[in-house]
PDB file of C-alpha atoms and ligand atoms in Angstrom:
ATOM      1  CA  MET A   1      82.596  52.380 -32.520  1.00  0.00           C
ATOM      2  CA  ALA A   2      84.129  52.055 -28.643  1.00  0.00           C
ATOM      3  CA  THR A   3      84.837  55.500 -28.566  1.00  0.00           C
ATOM      4  CA  ALA A   4      81.663  56.631 -30.202  1.00  0.00           C
ATOM      5  CA  THR A   5      79.424  54.599 -27.844  1.00  0.00           C
ATOM      6  CA  ALA A   6      81.605  55.559 -24.974  1.00  0.00           C
ATOM      7  CA  THR A   7      81.295  59.407 -26.006  1.00  0.00           C
ATOM      8  CA  ARG A   8      77.305  59.148 -25.934  1.00  0.00           C
ATOM      9  CA  ARG A   9      77.494  57.579 -22.645  1.00  0.00           C
ATOM     10  CA  THR A  10      79.716  60.383 -21.246  1.00  0.00           C
ATOM     11  CA  ALA A  11      78.484  63.010 -23.187  1.00  0.00           C
ATOM     12  CA  PRO A  12      76.265  65.723 -20.767  1.00  0.00           C
ATOM     13  CA  ASP A  13      72.797  65.563 -21.592  1.00  0.00           C
ATOM     14  CA  ILE A  14      71.651  68.867 -20.092  1.00  0.00           C
ATOM     15  CA  GLY A  15      69.816  70.655 -22.834  1.00  0.00           C
ATOM     16  CA  ILE A  16      72.691  72.305 -24.803  1.00  0.00           C
ATOM     17  CA  GLY A  17      74.239  70.727 -28.129  1.00  0.00           C
ATOM     18  CA  ARG A  18      77.773  69.510 -28.378  1.00  0.00           C
ATOM     19  CA  GLU A  19      78.578  72.664 -30.748  1.00  0.00           C
ATOM     20  CA  GLN A  20      77.751  74.953 -28.274  1.00  0.00           C
ATOM     21  CA  ARG A  21      79.004  73.333 -25.516  1.00  0.00           C
ATOM     22  CA  GLU A  22      82.340  73.163 -27.309  1.00  0.00           C
ATOM     23  CA  ARG A  23      82.166  77.101 -27.930  1.00  0.00           C
ATOM     24  CA  VAL A  24      81.041  77.922 -24.233  1.00  0.00           C
ATOM     25  CA  ALA A  25      84.142  76.181 -22.911  1.00  0.00           C
ATOM     26  CA  GLN A  26      86.506  77.478 -25.359  1.00  0.00           C
ATOM     27  CA  ALA A  27      85.224  80.910 -24.036  1.00  0.00           C
ATOM     28  CA  LEU A  28      85.357  79.834 -20.632  1.00  0.00           C
ATOM     29  CA  ALA A  29      89.026  78.620 -21.148  1.00  0.00           C
ATOM     30  CA  ARG A  30      90.146  82.361 -21.719  1.00  0.00           C
ATOM     31  CA  VAL A  31      88.573  83.608 -18.845  1.00  0.00           C
ATOM     32  CA  LEU A  32      90.220  80.908 -16.687  1.00  0.00           C
ATOM     33  CA  ALA A  33      93.884  81.410 -18.390  1.00  0.00           C
ATOM     34  CA  ASP A  34      93.368  85.253 -17.909  1.00  0.00           C
ATOM     35  CA  THR A  35      92.039  84.830 -14.441  1.00  0.00           C
ATOM     36  CA  TYR A  36      94.768  82.278 -13.398  1.00  0.00           C
ATOM     37  CA  THR A  37      97.141  84.739 -15.324  1.00  0.00           C
ATOM     38  CA  LEU A  38      96.255  87.756 -12.949  1.00  0.00           C
ATOM     39  CA  TYR A  39      95.930  85.266  -9.715  1.00  0.00           C
ATOM     40  CA  LEU A  40      99.900  84.309 -10.479  1.00  0.00           C
ATOM     41  CA  GLN A  41     100.247  88.455 -10.868  1.00  0.00           C
ATOM     42  CA  THR A  42      98.576  89.377  -7.712  1.00  0.00           C
ATOM     43  CA  HIS A  43     100.532  86.850  -5.889  1.00  0.00           C
ATOM     44  CA  ASN A  44     103.884  87.610  -7.123  1.00  0.00           C
ATOM     45  CA  PHE A  45     102.975  91.159  -6.462  1.00  0.00           C
ATOM     46  CA  HIS A  46     102.032  90.443  -2.729  1.00  0.00           C
ATOM     47  CA  TRP A  47     105.403  88.702  -2.289  1.00  0.00           C
ATOM     48  CA  ASN A  48     107.206  91.728  -3.815  1.00  0.00           C
ATOM     49  CA  VAL A  49     105.881  94.647  -3.032  1.00  0.00           C
ATOM     50  CA  THR A  50     107.884  97.384  -1.342  1.00  0.00           C
ATOM     51  CA  GLY A  51     107.422 101.092  -0.065  1.00  0.00           C
ATOM     52  CA  PRO A  52     105.067 103.134   2.754  1.00  0.00           C
ATOM     53  CA  GLN A  53     102.057 101.212   1.579  1.00  0.00           C
ATOM     54  CA  PHE A  54     103.682  97.901   2.101  1.00  0.00           C
ATOM     55  CA  ALA A  55     101.165  96.194   4.787  1.00  0.00           C
ATOM     56  CA  GLN A  56      98.080  97.795   3.452  1.00  0.00           C
ATOM     57  CA  LEU A  57      99.251  96.478  -0.258  1.00  0.00           C
ATOM     58  CA  HIS A  58     100.612  93.065   1.160  1.00  0.00           C
ATOM     59  CA  ALA A  59      96.975  92.616   2.852  1.00  0.00           C
ATOM     60  CA  LEU A  60      95.062  93.988  -0.291  1.00  0.00           C
ATOM     61  CA  PHE A  61      96.760  91.535  -2.847  1.00  0.00           C
ATOM     62  CA  GLU A  62      96.285  88.740  -0.411  1.00  0.00           C
ATOM     63  CA  THR A  63      92.410  88.926  -0.204  1.00  0.00           C
ATOM     64  CA  GLN A  64      92.593  89.450  -4.152  1.00  0.00           C
ATOM     65  CA  TYR A  65      94.722  86.516  -5.184  1.00  0.00           C
ATOM     66  CA  THR A  66      92.955  83.942  -2.259  1.00  0.00           C
ATOM     67  CA  GLU A  67      89.359  85.212  -4.405  1.00  0.00           C
ATOM     68  CA  LEU A  68      90.899  84.124  -7.892  1.00  0.00           C
ATOM     69  CA  ALA A  69      92.323  80.743  -6.337  1.00  0.00           C
ATOM     70  CA  GLY A  70      88.968  80.037  -5.839  1.00  0.00           C
ATOM     71  CA  ALA A  71      87.243  81.258  -9.067  1.00  0.00           C
ATOM     72  CA  VAL A  72      90.261  79.484 -11.112  1.00  0.00           C
ATOM     73  CA  ASP A  73      88.426  76.052  -9.726  1.00  0.00           C
ATOM     74  CA  GLN A  74      85.031  77.077 -10.211  1.00  0.00           C
ATOM     75  CA  ILE A  75      85.676  78.221 -13.897  1.00  0.00           C
ATOM     76  CA  ALA A  76      87.737  74.714 -14.468  1.00  0.00           C
ATOM     77  CA  GLU A  77      85.002  72.614 -13.339  1.00  0.00           C
ATOM     78  CA  ARG A  78      82.403  74.302 -15.149  1.00  0.00           C
ATOM     79  CA  ILE A  79      84.039  73.708 -18.456  1.00  0.00           C
ATOM     80  CA  ARG A  80      84.278  69.944 -17.022  1.00  0.00           C
ATOM     81  CA  SER A  81      80.675  69.941 -16.188  1.00  0.00           C
ATOM     82  CA  LEU A  82      80.161  71.469 -20.021  1.00  0.00           C
ATOM     83  CA  GLY A  83      82.016  67.876 -21.016  1.00  0.00           C
ATOM     84  CA  GLU A  84      85.225  69.211 -21.903  1.00  0.00           C
ATOM     85  CA  ARG A  85      88.758  69.354 -21.130  1.00  0.00           C
ATOM     86  CA  ALA A  86      90.098  72.255 -18.697  1.00  0.00           C
ATOM     87  CA  PRO A  87      93.501  73.428 -19.413  1.00  0.00           C
ATOM     88  CA  GLY A  88      95.519  73.265 -16.826  1.00  0.00           C
ATOM     89  CA  SER A  89      99.339  74.098 -17.701  1.00  0.00           C
ATOM     90  CA  TYR A  90     101.265  77.502 -18.164  1.00  0.00           C
ATOM     91  CA  ARG A  91     101.901  76.471 -22.090  1.00  0.00           C
ATOM     92  CA  GLU A  92      98.260  76.229 -22.025  1.00  0.00           C
ATOM     93  CA  PHE A  93      97.429  79.306 -20.175  1.00  0.00           C
ATOM     94  CA  GLY A  94     100.087  81.139 -22.417  1.00  0.00           C
ATOM     95  CA  LYS A  95      98.453  80.520 -25.464  1.00  0.00           C
ATOM     96  CA  LEU A  96      95.282  81.620 -24.131  1.00  0.00           C
ATOM     97  CA  THR A  97      95.499  84.339 -22.006  1.00  0.00           C
ATOM     98  CA  GLY A  98      95.312  88.100 -23.412  1.00  0.00           C
ATOM     99  CA  ILE A  99      97.053  89.120 -20.122  1.00  0.00           C
ATOM    100  CA  ALA A 100     100.885  90.271 -20.430  1.00  0.00           C
ATOM    101  CA  GLU A 101     103.205  89.574 -17.407  1.00  0.00           C
ATOM    102  CA  ALA A 102     105.049  92.649 -15.950  1.00  0.00           C
ATOM    103  CA  GLU A 103     108.299  93.171 -17.049  1.00  0.00           C
ATOM    104  CA  GLY A 104     111.408  93.758 -14.836  1.00  0.00           C
ATOM    105  CA  GLU A 105     110.830  95.283 -10.985  1.00  0.00           C
ATOM    106  CA  PRO A 106     107.357  97.251 -10.823  1.00  0.00           C
ATOM    107  CA  ALA A 107     107.368 100.170  -7.980  1.00  0.00           C
ATOM    108  CA  ALA A 108     104.038  99.805  -6.182  1.00  0.00           C
ATOM    109  CA  ASP A 109     102.381 102.372  -7.980  1.00  0.00           C
ATOM    110  CA  GLU A 110     102.869 100.857 -11.043  1.00  0.00           C
ATOM    111  CA  MET A 111     101.808  97.209  -9.472  1.00  0.00           C
ATOM    112  CA  ILE A 112      98.681  98.660  -8.519  1.00  0.00           C
ATOM    113  CA  ALA A 113      98.082 100.272 -11.998  1.00  0.00           C
ATOM    114  CA  LEU A 114      99.132  96.935 -13.489  1.00  0.00           C
ATOM    115  CA  LEU A 115      96.685  95.177 -11.696  1.00  0.00           C
ATOM    116  CA  ALA A 116      94.120  97.529 -12.330  1.00  0.00           C
ATOM    117  CA  LYS A 117      94.107  97.254 -16.013  1.00  0.00           C
ATOM    118  CA  ASN A 118      94.619  93.329 -15.695  1.00  0.00           C
ATOM    119  CA  ASN A 119      91.445  93.332 -14.044  1.00  0.00           C
ATOM    120  CA  GLU A 120      89.511  95.454 -16.219  1.00  0.00           C
ATOM    121  CA  ALA A 121      90.872  93.345 -18.897  1.00  0.00           C
ATOM    122  CA  VAL A 122      89.620  89.979 -17.253  1.00  0.00           C
ATOM    123  CA  SER A 123      86.307  91.481 -16.748  1.00  0.00           C
ATOM    124  CA  ARG A 124      86.029  92.033 -21.072  1.00  0.00           C
ATOM    125  CA  SER A 125      87.074  88.705 -21.361  1.00  0.00           C
ATOM    126  CA  ALA A 126      83.901  87.256 -18.997  1.00  0.00           C
ATOM    127  CA  ARG A 127      81.696  89.745 -20.890  1.00  0.00           C
ATOM    128  CA  GLU A 128      82.956  88.052 -24.210  1.00  0.00           C
ATOM    129  CA  ALA A 129      82.263  84.446 -22.831  1.00  0.00           C
ATOM    130  CA  LEU A 130      79.054  85.594 -21.369  1.00  0.00           C
ATOM    131  CA  ALA A 131      77.665  86.535 -25.042  1.00  0.00           C
ATOM    132  CA  ALA A 132      78.984  82.568 -25.853  1.00  0.00           C
ATOM    133  CA  ALA A 133      76.987  81.482 -22.985  1.00  0.00           C
ATOM    134  CA  GLN A 134      73.786  83.078 -23.116  1.00  0.00           C
ATOM    135  CA  ALA A 135      73.697  82.261 -27.155  1.00  0.00           C
ATOM    136  CA  ALA A 136      73.668  78.953 -25.773  1.00  0.00           C
ATOM    137  CA  ASP A 137      71.231  79.259 -23.096  1.00  0.00           C
ATOM    138  CA  ASP A 138      73.759  78.432 -20.769  1.00  0.00           C
ATOM    139  CA  GLU A 139      72.618  79.947 -17.769  1.00  0.00           C
ATOM    140  CA  ALA A 140      74.935  78.328 -15.280  1.00  0.00           C
ATOM    141  CA  SER A 141      77.870  79.449 -16.847  1.00  0.00           C
ATOM    142  CA  ALA A 142      76.313  83.023 -17.394  1.00  0.00           C
ATOM    143  CA  ASP A 143      76.115  83.165 -13.926  1.00  0.00           C
ATOM    144  CA  ILE A 144      79.550  82.454 -13.034  1.00  0.00           C
ATOM    145  CA  LEU A 145      80.573  85.018 -15.855  1.00  0.00           C
ATOM    146  CA  ILE A 146      78.423  87.426 -14.137  1.00  0.00           C
ATOM    147  CA  GLN A 147      79.688  87.056 -10.944  1.00  0.00           C
ATOM    148  CA  ARG A 148      83.378  87.145 -12.305  1.00  0.00           C
ATOM    149  CA  MET A 149      82.574  90.181 -13.761  1.00  0.00           C
ATOM    150  CA  GLN A 150      81.207  91.721 -10.513  1.00  0.00           C
ATOM    151  CA  GLN A 151      84.260  90.822  -8.902  1.00  0.00           C
ATOM    152  CA  HIS A 152      86.793  92.239 -11.387  1.00  0.00           C
ATOM    153  CA  GLU A 153      85.121  95.391 -11.984  1.00  0.00           C
ATOM    154  CA  LYS A 154      85.575  95.762  -8.005  1.00  0.00           C
ATOM    155  CA  ASN A 155      88.925  94.877  -7.559  1.00  0.00           C
ATOM    156  CA  ALA A 156      89.540  97.349 -10.484  1.00  0.00           C
ATOM    157  CA  TRP A 157      87.678 100.198  -8.666  1.00  0.00           C
ATOM    158  CA  MET A 158      89.362  99.664  -5.378  1.00  0.00           C
ATOM    159  CA  LEU A 159      92.671  99.731  -7.265  1.00  0.00           C
ATOM    160  CA  ARG A 160      92.353 102.721  -9.116  1.00  0.00           C
ATOM    161  CA  SER A 161      91.337 104.486  -6.118  1.00  0.00           C
ATOM    162  CA  LEU A 162      94.485 103.903  -4.495  1.00  0.00           C
ATOM    163  CA  LEU A 163      96.238 105.725  -7.551  1.00  0.00           C
ATOM    164  CA  GLU A 164      93.737 108.870  -6.953  1.00  0.00           C
ATOM    165  CA  ARG A 165      94.980 111.933  -5.050  1.00  0.00           C
TER     166      ARG A 165
HETATM  167 FE1  LIG B 201     101.606  85.674   1.916  1.00  0.00          FE
END
């Protein structure tokens, strides 16, 4: 009984039912895991990129991983605002994410292609989560997800443009 009372007292009363808050939080958790995995991959490539485009790619990857680091915080805190627990370990992220880790030591062009593909994948995850947020009339989560789609689609465009001749 103590637990039920505590749950009632601490559950957010924001006009979205518990089941829908849980559903949106689960979708946000997948976007969080994808974003964190892409963050780490982008940082990895910032460190390990080589070749004649080194300076340009080292700087571009830094701009992108810095933005992603801010985004994971925003997504995780939205999950908490919905009254749910935010995943925050490599084990949890590994189970939730659809983004594969890079194999071996990719060349600069392979890094660019992988990051373009994975930014597109995170945008697709955000679009799926947006459907859950809209079904719950959760405009605050939808707002974050629309911003994430805009950013990932812009990142992917910039990366794809580097591969065009
Ligand atoms: Fe650095």
